[in-house]
CSV table of C-alpha atoms in Angstrom, one decimal:
chain,number,residue,atom,x,y,z
A,1,UNK,CA,96.3,121.7,170.6
A,2,UNK,CA,98.8,118.8,169.6
A,3,UNK,CA,97.2,119.1,166.0
A,4,UNK,CA,98.2,122.9,165.9
A,5,UNK,CA,101.6,122.2,166.8
A,6,UNK,CA,102.1,119.6,164.0
A,7,UNK,CA,100.5,121.8,161.5
A,8,UNK,CA,102.7,124.9,162.7
A,9,UNK,CA,105.9,122.6,162.6
A,10,UNK,CA,105.1,121.5,159.1
A,11,UNK,CA,104.5,125.2,157.8
A,12,UNK,CA,107.9,126.0,159.0
A,13,UNK,CA,109.6,123.0,157.6
A,14,UNK,CA,107.9,124.0,154.2
A,15,UNK,CA,108.9,127.8,154.5
A,16,UNK,CA,112.3,126.7,155.2
A,17,UNK,CA,112.5,124.4,152.2
A,18,UNK,CA,111.3,127.1,149.8
A,19,UNK,CA,113.1,130.1,151.2
A,20,UNK,CA,116.6,128.6,152.0
A,21,UNK,CA,119.1,129.1,148.8
A,22,UNK,CA,120.6,125.9,147.6
A,23,UNK,CA,117.9,123.6,148.5
A,24,UNK,CA,117.0,121.1,145.8
A,25,UNK,CA,113.3,121.6,146.9
A,26,UNK,CA,113.4,125.3,146.2
A,27,UNK,CA,115.0,124.6,142.8
A,28,UNK,CA,112.0,122.5,141.8
A,29,UNK,CA,109.3,125.2,143.1
A,30,UNK,CA,110.9,128.3,142.3
A,31,UNK,CA,109.8,130.4,139.2
A,32,UNK,CA,112.2,131.4,136.5
A,33,UNK,CA,112.1,135.2,135.7
A,34,UNK,CA,114.3,135.9,132.7
A,35,UNK,CA,114.3,139.7,132.5
A,36,UNK,CA,117.8,140.0,133.4
A,37,UNK,CA,119.4,137.0,131.5
A,38,UNK,CA,123.1,137.0,131.8
A,39,UNK,CA,125.6,134.6,130.2
A,40,UNK,CA,129.1,134.0,131.9
A,41,UNK,CA,131.1,132.1,129.4
A,42,UNK,CA,133.9,131.8,127.0
A,43,UNK,CA,134.1,130.9,123.5
A,44,UNK,CA,131.5,128.8,122.8
A,45,UNK,CA,128.9,131.2,124.6
A,46,UNK,CA,130.5,134.1,122.8
A,47,UNK,CA,129.7,132.5,119.4
A,48,UNK,CA,133.5,132.4,118.3
A,49,UNK,CA,133.4,130.4,114.9
A,50,UNK,CA,135.8,129.9,111.9
A,51,UNK,CA,139.0,131.9,113.2
A,52,UNK,CA,137.8,135.0,115.1
A,53,UNK,CA,134.8,136.5,117.2
A,54,UNK,CA,132.5,138.3,114.8
A,55,UNK,CA,129.0,139.8,114.7
A,56,UNK,CA,127.7,137.4,111.9
A,57,UNK,CA,128.3,134.4,114.3
A,58,UNK,CA,127.7,136.4,117.6
A,59,UNK,CA,124.2,137.1,116.6
A,60,UNK,CA,123.6,133.3,116.3
A,61,UNK,CA,125.4,132.0,119.4
A,62,UNK,CA,123.0,129.8,121.5
A,63,UNK,CA,122.5,132.3,124.1
A,64,UNK,CA,121.2,135.0,121.8
A,65,UNK,CA,118.8,132.2,120.3
A,66,UNK,CA,117.8,131.4,123.8
A,67,UNK,CA,117.1,135.1,124.5
A,68,UNK,CA,114.8,135.2,121.4
A,69,UNK,CA,112.8,132.2,122.4
A,70,UNK,CA,112.3,133.5,125.9
A,71,UNK,CA,111.3,137.0,124.7
A,72,UNK,CA,113.7,138.9,126.5
A,73,UNK,CA,116.4,141.8,125.8
A,74,UNK,CA,120.0,140.5,125.7
A,75,UNK,CA,122.3,143.2,124.5
A,76,UNK,CA,125.8,141.8,123.1
A,77,UNK,CA,129.2,143.5,122.6
A,78,UNK,CA,128.9,142.7,118.7
A,79,UNK,CA,132.5,143.0,116.9
A,80,UNK,CA,132.9,144.2,113.5
A,81,UNK,CA,134.3,141.9,110.6
A,82,UNK,CA,136.8,140.5,110.4
A,83,UNK,CA,136.6,140.0,114.0
A,84,UNK,CA,139.0,139.8,116.8
A,85,UNK,CA,140.6,136.9,118.8
A,86,UNK,CA,142.1,133.6,117.9
A,87,UNK,CA,141.1,130.0,118.2
A,88,UNK,CA,143.1,127.2,119.9
A,89,UNK,CA,145.2,125.1,117.3
A,90,UNK,CA,145.9,127.6,114.9
A,91,UNK,CA,148.5,130.5,115.1
A,92,UNK,CA,147.6,133.7,116.7
A,93,UNK,CA,147.5,136.6,114.6
A,94,UNK,CA,149.2,139.9,116.0
A,95,UNK,CA,147.2,142.5,117.7
A,96,UNK,CA,146.0,144.8,115.1
A,97,UNK,CA,142.8,147.1,116.2
A,98,UNK,CA,141.1,148.4,114.2
A,99,UNK,CA,141.8,145.8,111.6
A,100,UNK,CA,140.8,145.8,107.8
A,101,UNK,CA,137.2,147.3,107.3
A,102,UNK,CA,136.9,148.0,111.0
A,103,UNK,CA,135.9,151.6,112.3
A,104,UNK,CA,134.8,151.4,116.0
A,105,UNK,CA,135.5,147.6,116.1
A,106,UNK,CA,132.7,147.3,118.6
A,107,UNK,CA,129.4,147.9,117.2
A,108,UNK,CA,126.9,150.2,119.2
A,109,UNK,CA,129.7,150.9,121.8
A,110,UNK,CA,127.2,153.5,123.2
A,111,UNK,CA,123.7,153.3,125.0
A,112,UNK,CA,121.7,151.4,124.8
A,113,UNK,CA,124.3,148.7,124.4
A,114,UNK,CA,126.9,150.3,126.5
A,115,UNK,CA,126.3,147.6,129.0
A,116,UNK,CA,125.7,144.0,127.8
A,117,UNK,CA,124.4,140.7,128.9
A,118,UNK,CA,126.6,138.3,127.1
A,119,UNK,CA,129.7,138.6,129.0
A,120,UNK,CA,131.4,135.8,127.4
A,121,UNK,CA,135.0,136.1,126.5
A,122,UNK,CA,136.8,134.0,123.9
A,123,UNK,CA,139.8,132.2,125.8
A,124,UNK,CA,138.3,133.0,129.2
A,125,UNK,CA,139.2,130.4,132.0
A,126,UNK,CA,137.5,130.1,135.3
A,127,UNK,CA,140.4,132.0,137.0
A,128,UNK,CA,140.0,134.8,134.5
A,129,UNK,CA,136.4,135.1,135.5
A,130,UNK,CA,137.3,135.8,139.1
A,131,UNK,CA,140.5,138.0,138.8
A,132,UNK,CA,141.1,139.4,135.0
A,133,UNK,CA,139.9,142.9,134.7
A,134,UNK,CA,139.9,145.2,131.6
A,135,UNK,CA,143.0,147.3,131.8
A,136,UNK,CA,144.1,150.4,130.0
A,137,UNK,CA,145.1,150.9,127.2
A,138,UNK,CA,142.1,149.5,125.1
A,139,UNK,CA,144.3,148.0,122.7
A,140,UNK,CA,147.5,146.0,124.2
A,141,UNK,CA,149.6,145.4,121.3
A,142,UNK,CA,151.5,142.4,122.5
A,143,UNK,CA,148.5,140.9,124.8
A,144,UNK,CA,145.5,139.6,122.7
A,145,UNK,CA,143.8,138.1,125.6
A,146,UNK,CA,143.7,141.3,127.5
A,147,UNK,CA,142.5,143.3,124.4
A,148,UNK,CA,139.6,140.9,123.8
A,149,UNK,CA,138.8,141.3,127.5
A,150,UNK,CA,138.9,144.9,127.2
A,151,UNK,CA,136.6,145.1,124.2
A,152,UNK,CA,133.9,142.8,125.8
A,153,UNK,CA,134.0,143.9,129.4
A,154,UNK,CA,135.7,147.3,129.3
A,155,UNK,CA,132.8,149.4,128.4
A,156,UNK,CA,132.1,151.7,130.0
A,157,UNK,CA,134.8,151.5,132.4
A,158,UNK,CA,137.5,152.2,130.0
A,159,UNK,CA,135.8,155.2,128.5
A,160,UNK,CA,135.0,157.2,131.5
A,161,UNK,CA,137.6,158.8,133.6
A,162,UNK,CA,137.6,157.3,137.1
A,163,UNK,CA,135.0,154.7,136.2
A,164,UNK,CA,135.3,151.2,137.9
A,165,UNK,CA,136.1,148.1,135.9
A,166,UNK,CA,134.8,144.8,136.7
A,167,UNK,CA,135.8,141.3,136.6
A,168,UNK,CA,133.3,138.9,134.5
A,169,UNK,CA,131.9,137.8,137.9
A,170,UNK,CA,131.7,141.5,139.2
A,171,UNK,CA,130.0,142.4,135.9
A,172,UNK,CA,127.4,139.8,136.0
A,173,UNK,CA,126.5,140.8,139.7
A,174,UNK,CA,126.4,144.4,138.8
A,175,UNK,CA,123.9,143.6,135.9
A,176,UNK,CA,121.2,142.6,138.9
A,177,UNK,CA,120.7,139.2,137.2
A,178,UNK,CA,117.6,137.2,137.4
A,179,UNK,CA,119.0,134.1,135.5
A,180,UNK,CA,122.6,133.2,134.6
A,181,UNK,CA,124.2,130.6,132.5
A,182,UNK,CA,127.6,129.5,133.3
A,183,UNK,CA,129.6,128.2,130.3
A,184,UNK,CA,133.1,127.6,131.6
A,185,UNK,CA,136.0,125.2,131.5
A,186,UNK,CA,136.0,124.3,127.8
A,187,UNK,CA,139.0,127.0,127.1
A,188,UNK,CA,141.3,125.0,129.6
A,189,UNK,CA,140.7,121.6,128.2
A,190,UNK,CA,140.9,122.7,124.7
A,191,UNK,CA,144.1,124.3,125.1
A,192,UNK,CA,145.6,121.0,126.6
A,193,UNK,CA,143.9,119.1,124.0
A,194,UNK,CA,145.2,121.1,121.0
A,195,UNK,CA,148.7,120.9,122.3
A,196,UNK,CA,148.6,117.4,123.0
A,197,UNK,CA,149.8,118.1,126.5
A,198,UNK,CA,147.7,116.6,129.5
A,199,UNK,CA,149.9,118.7,131.8
A,200,UNK,CA,148.2,121.8,131.0
A,201,UNK,CA,144.7,120.5,132.3
A,202,UNK,CA,143.4,122.2,135.0
A,203,UNK,CA,144.1,120.8,138.6
A,204,UNK,CA,140.9,119.3,139.6
A,205,UNK,CA,141.1,120.9,143.2
A,206,UNK,CA,142.0,124.2,142.1
A,207,UNK,CA,139.1,124.0,139.5
A,208,UNK,CA,136.5,123.0,142.2
A,209,UNK,CA,137.4,125.9,144.5
A,210,UNK,CA,137.4,128.3,141.6
A,211,UNK,CA,134.3,127.2,139.9
A,212,UNK,CA,132.6,127.2,143.3
A,213,UNK,CA,133.5,130.8,143.9
A,214,UNK,CA,131.7,131.5,140.6
A,215,UNK,CA,128.5,129.8,141.4
A,216,UNK,CA,128.4,131.1,144.9
A,217,UNK,CA,129.0,134.4,143.9
A,218,UNK,CA,126.1,134.4,141.2
A,219,UNK,CA,123.7,132.7,143.6
A,220,UNK,CA,124.4,135.5,146.2
A,221,UNK,CA,122.1,137.8,143.8
A,222,UNK,CA,119.2,135.5,144.1
A,223,UNK,CA,119.5,134.5,140.4
A,224,UNK,CA,118.5,131.1,139.2
A,225,UNK,CA,121.9,129.8,137.8
A,226,UNK,CA,122.4,127.3,135.4
A,227,UNK,CA,125.8,125.5,135.0
A,228,UNK,CA,127.0,123.7,131.6
A,229,UNK,CA,129.3,120.7,131.5
A,230,UNK,CA,132.3,121.0,129.6
A,231,UNK,CA,132.4,119.2,126.3
A,232,UNK,CA,135.3,116.9,125.6
A,233,UNK,CA,137.5,118.2,122.9
A,234,UNK,CA,138.0,114.6,121.6
A,235,UNK,CA,134.4,114.6,120.5
A,236,UNK,CA,134.9,117.6,118.1
A,237,UNK,CA,135.8,117.6,114.5
A,238,UNK,CA,139.1,119.1,115.5
A,239,UNK,CA,140.4,115.4,115.8
A,240,UNK,CA,140.2,112.4,113.6
A,241,UNK,CA,141.4,108.9,113.2
A,242,UNK,CA,143.2,108.2,110.2
A,243,UNK,CA,140.4,106.5,108.6
A,244,UNK,CA,138.5,109.6,108.7
A,245,UNK,CA,141.2,111.5,107.2
A,246,UNK,CA,141.1,109.3,104.0
A,247,UNK,CA,137.9,110.6,103.1
A,248,UNK,CA,139.8,114.2,102.8
A,249,UNK,CA,143.4,113.4,101.5
A,250,UNK,CA,142.6,109.9,99.6
A,251,UNK,CA,145.4,107.8,101.0
A,252,UNK,CA,144.3,104.6,102.9
A,253,UNK,CA,144.4,104.6,106.6
A,254,UNK,CA,147.1,101.9,106.5
A,255,UNK,CA,149.3,104.1,104.4
A,256,UNK,CA,148.7,107.1,106.5
A,257,UNK,CA,149.7,105.3,109.8
A,258,UNK,CA,153.0,103.9,108.3
A,259,UNK,CA,154.2,107.1,106.7
A,260,UNK,CA,153.8,109.2,109.7
A,261,UNK,CA,154.2,106.3,112.3
A,262,UNK,CA,151.1,106.8,114.3
A,263,UNK,CA,150.1,103.9,116.9
A,264,UNK,CA,146.7,102.7,117.5
A,265,UNK,CA,144.5,105.4,119.1
A,266,UNK,CA,146.7,108.4,117.7
A,267,UNK,CA,144.4,111.0,116.2
A,268,UNK,CA,145.3,113.8,113.6
A,269,UNK,CA,144.2,117.4,114.3
A,270,UNK,CA,142.9,119.7,111.7
A,271,UNK,CA,146.2,121.3,111.2
A,272,UNK,CA,147.7,117.9,110.9
A,273,UNK,CA,145.1,116.9,108.0
A,274,UNK,CA,145.9,120.0,106.3
A,275,UNK,CA,149.6,119.1,106.5
A,276,UNK,CA,149.2,115.6,105.4
A,277,UNK,CA,147.1,116.8,102.4
A,278,UNK,CA,149.9,119.2,101.4
A,279,UNK,CA,152.7,116.5,101.5
A,280,UNK,CA,150.9,113.9,99.7
A,281,UNK,CA,149.9,116.3,97.0
A,282,UNK,CA,153.4,117.8,96.8
A,283,UNK,CA,154.9,114.2,97.1
A,284,UNK,CA,157.4,115.4,99.5
A,285,UNK,CA,156.7,113.5,102.9
A,286,UNK,CA,158.5,114.6,106.1
A,287,UNK,CA,157.9,114.5,109.8
A,288,UNK,CA,154.5,116.4,110.7
A,289,UNK,CA,154.9,119.8,112.4
A,290,UNK,CA,154.0,120.2,116.2
A,291,UNK,CA,150.3,120.0,117.0
A,292,UNK,CA,149.4,117.7,114.1
A,293,UNK,CA,149.1,114.6,116.0
A,294,UNK,CA,147.6,114.0,119.5
A,295,UNK,CA,148.4,110.5,121.1
A,296,UNK,CA,146.0,108.0,122.1
A,297,UNK,CA,147.3,108.0,125.6
A,298,UNK,CA,147.0,112.0,125.8
A,299,UNK,CA,143.5,111.8,124.4
A,300,UNK,CA,142.5,109.4,126.9
A,301,UNK,CA,143.9,111.3,129.8
A,302,UNK,CA,142.2,114.5,128.6
A,303,UNK,CA,138.7,112.5,128.4
A,304,UNK,CA,139.3,111.4,131.9
A,305,UNK,CA,140.1,114.8,133.2
A,306,UNK,CA,137.1,116.3,131.5
A,307,UNK,CA,134.9,113.7,133.2
A,308,UNK,CA,136.6,114.7,136.6
A,309,UNK,CA,135.8,118.2,136.0
A,310,UNK,CA,132.3,117.9,135.1
A,311,UNK,CA,131.6,115.6,138.4
A,312,UNK,CA,133.1,118.7,140.2
A,313,UNK,CA,130.6,121.2,138.2
A,314,UNK,CA,127.7,119.0,139.3
A,315,UNK,CA,128.9,118.8,143.0
A,316,UNK,CA,129.7,122.4,143.3
A,317,UNK,CA,125.9,123.3,141.7
A,318,UNK,CA,124.2,121.1,143.9
A,319,UNK,CA,126.0,122.7,147.0
A,320,UNK,CA,125.3,125.9,145.8
A,321,UNK,CA,121.6,125.4,144.5
A,322,UNK,CA,122.2,125.9,140.8
A,323,UNK,CA,121.1,123.6,137.9
A,324,UNK,CA,123.4,121.7,135.8
A,325,UNK,CA,122.7,121.2,131.9
A,326,UNK,CA,125.0,118.4,130.4
A,327,UNK,CA,126.4,120.0,127.2
A,328,UNK,CA,129.0,117.3,127.0
A,329,UNK,CA,126.2,114.8,126.4
A,330,UNK,CA,124.9,116.8,123.4
A,331,UNK,CA,128.7,116.9,121.8
A,332,UNK,CA,128.9,113.2,122.3
A,333,UNK,CA,125.5,112.6,120.7
A,334,UNK,CA,126.7,114.6,117.6
A,335,UNK,CA,129.9,112.5,117.4
A,336,UNK,CA,128.0,109.4,117.7
A,337,UNK,CA,125.7,110.8,114.5
A,338,UNK,CA,122.5,110.5,116.5
A,339,UNK,CA,121.1,114.0,115.7
A,340,UNK,CA,119.4,115.1,112.3
A,341,UNK,CA,117.7,118.4,111.3
A,342,UNK,CA,115.0,117.6,108.6
A,343,UNK,CA,116.5,115.2,106.5
A,344,UNK,CA,120.1,116.4,107.2
A,345,UNK,CA,122.2,114.2,109.5
A,346,UNK,CA,124.5,116.4,111.6
A,347,UNK,CA,127.7,114.9,112.5
A,348,UNK,CA,131.1,115.8,114.0
A,349,UNK,CA,132.9,115.3,110.6
A,350,UNK,CA,135.3,118.0,109.7
A,351,UNK,CA,134.0,120.7,107.1
A,352,UNK,CA,130.8,118.4,106.1
A,353,UNK,CA,129.1,117.4,109.4
A,354,UNK,CA,126.9,120.5,109.7
A,355,UNK,CA,127.7,121.4,113.5
A,356,UNK,CA,131.4,122.6,113.5
A,357,UNK,CA,132.6,125.6,111.7
A,358,UNK,CA,136.1,125.7,109.9
A,359,UNK,CA,138.2,125.6,113.2
A,360,UNK,CA,136.7,122.2,113.9
A,361,UNK,CA,136.1,122.9,117.7
A,362,UNK,CA,133.5,125.8,117.8
A,363,UNK,CA,130.1,125.2,116.3
A,364,UNK,CA,128.5,127.2,113.4
A,365,UNK,CA,125.1,128.5,113.3
A,366,UNK,CA,123.1,125.4,113.2
A,367,UNK,CA,125.6,123.9,115.9
A,368,UNK,CA,124.7,126.9,118.1
A,369,UNK,CA,120.8,126.7,117.4
A,370,UNK,CA,121.0,122.8,118.6
A,371,UNK,CA,122.6,123.8,121.9
A,372,UNK,CA,120.0,126.4,122.5
A,373,UNK,CA,117.3,123.9,122.2
A,374,UNK,CA,119.3,121.4,124.4
A,375,UNK,CA,119.5,124.0,127.0
A,376,UNK,CA,115.9,125.3,126.8
A,377,UNK,CA,114.8,121.7,127.0
A,378,UNK,CA,116.3,121.8,130.6
A,379,UNK,CA,115.0,124.9,131.3
A,380,UNK,CA,111.5,123.9,130.5
A,381,UNK,CA,111.8,120.6,132.5
A,382,UNK,CA,113.5,122.5,135.6
A,383,UNK,CA,111.3,125.4,135.9
A,384,UNK,CA,108.0,124.3,134.2
A,385,UNK,CA,108.2,127.0,131.4
A,386,UNK,CA,107.1,126.2,127.8
A,387,UNK,CA,109.5,128.3,125.6
A,388,UNK,CA,109.6,127.2,122.0
A,389,UNK,CA,112.5,125.5,120.4
A,390,UNK,CA,114.5,127.3,117.8
A,391,UNK,CA,113.5,126.5,113.9
A,392,UNK,CA,117.0,124.8,113.4
A,393,UNK,CA,116.0,123.8,109.8
A,394,UNK,CA,115.3,127.2,108.9
A,395,UNK,CA,119.0,128.0,109.6
A,396,UNK,CA,120.5,125.5,107.4
A,397,UNK,CA,120.7,127.8,104.2
A,398,UNK,CA,122.3,130.4,106.1
A,399,UNK,CA,125.0,128.7,108.1
A,400,UNK,CA,128.4,128.3,106.1
A,401,UNK,CA,129.2,125.1,108.2
A,402,UNK,CA,126.0,123.6,107.0
A,403,UNK,CA,126.5,124.3,103.5
A,404,UNK,CA,129.5,122.0,103.1
A,405,UNK,CA,129.0,118.7,101.2
A,406,UNK,CA,131.1,115.7,101.3
A,407,UNK,CA,134.5,116.0,99.8
A,408,UNK,CA,134.9,114.3,96.5
A,409,UNK,CA,138.0,112.4,97.5
A,410,UNK,CA,138.3,108.9,96.4
A,411,UNK,CA,140.7,106.4,98.1
A,412,UNK,CA,143.9,106.2,95.8
A,413,UNK,CA,145.2,103.1,94.6
A,414,UNK,CA,148.9,102.2,95.8
A,415,UNK,CA,149.8,102.6,91.9
A,416,UNK,CA,148.4,106.2,91.9
A,417,UNK,CA,150.2,107.2,95.3
A,418,UNK,CA,153.3,105.6,93.8
A,419,UNK,CA,153.1,108.0,91.0
A,420,UNK,CA,152.4,110.8,93.5
A,421,UNK,CA,155.1,110.0,95.9
A,422,UNK,CA,158.4,108.2,93.9
A,423,UNK,CA,160.0,107.1,96.9
A,424,UNK,CA,156.6,106.0,98.4
A,425,UNK,CA,158.0,102.3,99.1
A,426,UNK,CA,161.2,103.5,100.8
A,427,UNK,CA,159.2,105.7,103.0
A,428,UNK,CA,156.9,102.9,104.1
A,429,UNK,CA,159.9,100.8,105.0
A,430,UNK,CA,161.8,103.6,106.6
A,431,UNK,CA,162.1,104.9,110.1
A,432,UNK,CA,160.8,108.5,109.2
A,433,UNK,CA,160.3,110.1,112.6
A,434,UNK,CA,156.9,110.8,113.7
A,435,UNK,CA,155.5,114.3,114.1
A,436,UNK,CA,158.2,116.7,115.3
A,437,UNK,CA,157.8,119.1,118.4
A,438,UNK,CA,159.2,121.6,120.9
A,439,UNK,CA,156.6,121.1,123.5
A,440,UNK,CA,157.3,121.4,127.3
A,441,UNK,CA,159.2,118.5,129.1
A,442,UNK,CA,156.0,117.8,130.9
A,443,UNK,CA,154.5,117.0,127.7
A,444,UNK,CA,157.0,114.6,126.7
A,445,UNK,CA,157.2,112.8,129.8
A,446,UNK,CA,153.4,112.3,129.8
A,447,UNK,CA,153.6,110.5,126.5
A,448,UNK,CA,151.4,113.0,124.7
A,449,UNK,CA,153.7,114.2,122.0
A,450,UNK,CA,155.6,112.3,119.7
A,451,UNK,CA,159.3,113.6,119.1
A,452,UNK,CA,162.5,113.0,117.6
A,453,UNK,CA,165.0,111.1,117.7
A,454,UNK,CA,163.4,108.7,115.0
A,455,UNK,CA,162.2,105.4,116.7
A,456,UNK,CA,160.4,102.3,115.2
A,457,UNK,CA,156.9,101.8,115.8
A,458,UNK,CA,155.3,98.1,116.1
A,459,UNK,CA,153.9,97.3,112.4
A,460,UNK,CA,156.1,99.5,110.4
A,461,UNK,CA,159.0,97.4,110.0
A,462,UNK,CA,160.3,96.6,106.3
A,463,UNK,CA,158.8,93.2,106.7
A,464,UNK,CA,155.3,94.2,107.2
A,465,UNK,CA,155.0,97.6,105.7
A,466,UNK,CA,152.5,97.7,102.8
A,467,UNK,CA,153.6,96.2,99.3
A,468,UNK,CA,152.9,98.0,96.2
A,469,UNK,CA,150.3,95.6,94.4
A,470,UNK,CA,150.8,94.9,90.7
A,471,UNK,CA,147.4,96.1,90.1
A,472,UNK,CA,144.4,97.2,91.9
A,473,UNK,CA,144.0,99.0,95.2
A,474,UNK,CA,143.6,98.5,99.1
A,475,UNK,CA,139.8,98.5,98.8
C-alpha cells in the first residue's frame, strides 16, 4: 500500500513537471514543432542591410535561412528595391512611397503572402511590440516608422474595411505560433550608441516589465519561445579606434588623435571615418560633425547597460519558461576574429570584415547565415533536433559585404601629410575644438559628446604634439 502511494505521488510530480508552463524540466523534455515559426524582432531579424530594408537581403536574413534548414514555410513581407526605412547613424530620407522603380512596394501583397510569419520591423523597440499598431493612411509623409510598420504589419488590416489591426505581439498570437524567436532590444541600444548619448538607453526596470509582457504573452499560446540577447553596438564595425581608422585614411593614429583631440577610449564612427577621410583628402581640417565620435566614457556606459539588459532577458526567459540564445556572444566572437568561413577570416572590420554591410551595424548575407547557424545550434542542443547548418561558404560569392577586400591605403609619412595639409603642424599644436554637436543637455551632462567651446586635451600641447621629421615616417 505504501509502495503504491509512493508510486502515485511520483507520477503526479512528474506530470506536474511536464505539464506546468515555465518549468525548466519541461523545457528540456518538450518537443519542438516548427509548423508555425514566427519571429518577433527589429532590424536584425528583418534583414535590414546597407541603408534600407529590401528583398535582396530579406531573402537571406537569419530567420528565413533557419526556416529553410527546418523545412518549414516562412512567408515574409518582402519589399521592392530600393527598399524602405533608414539606418541609425545616418540621415533618414524623406518618406517617398512608392520610390524609384517601385510599384506595389511590398511584393506579393495578396494571398498566400497576405499574412506573414516574419513580423520584424526595423527600428522597433520593445514598447513598440506591445503598443504600436498600423494606422491609416498607408503612407505617413512625416512618420517613417509608422509607414514601415504599416507596410509590414498592416496587411490585411489596412486593406479591408472594418478589419482589425494588430500590434506586433497581437499579430504573433493570432498566427497560432508553435515556435517563436524574439529578437528585440538592439534598436534601443543602437540609437543611444550612434548618438553617443547614454541617457537614451532604456531604463532597466521599464525594459524588464515590457520584455516580460512580450514573453508571457507568447508563452500563453503554448508556443516554444527563444529569446535572443542584445549585441553590444561597441562590438560592431560602426565604431573603430584611431588605429583602425589608419587603415582607411592613411594618417597615423597619433595624428588623428591630435588633429581631432581624441582622448583615450574615444572611438570614431563610420560617418566620422568618412569625415576624416574627406578632410584629409581636401587638406581642410575642422571640427568633426555631430555623431562622428563617441567618447570612451559613453561607450563604457552603453556596454554596461547592454549587459544589464541581457541579464533581464535571461531572468524573464527563465520566469516564463522561454529558452535563451546568447546572440551577443556571437557578435563578441566576430569582434575578436574567432570565426572563419573556409579560408576566409570573418571580422568586425568595416567594409572588409565580411560580416557587416555598408552601414556597419547590421550584418550582410554571410553574417546572417552565421547567426542562423549559431541559433540552430542552440535549437538542436535544447530540443534534441538535428537541423543541418547553412552552407555559409557557398554564400561568400553572393554577399556584397563579403566581396570587399582590404583597402589599399598605406600609412602616410609626416612629409606626405604636410604636403596634403599645409598647416598641419599648426593644427597639431593648436586647440582645435573636438567634434561639434547639438546633442541634448543630458548627453552633455553624461560626458558622452565632446562639444565646443574649445578645450585642451592631455597630450596635445605644443610641447608634445608630433613634430615633422626631416625624413622617414612614423612606422
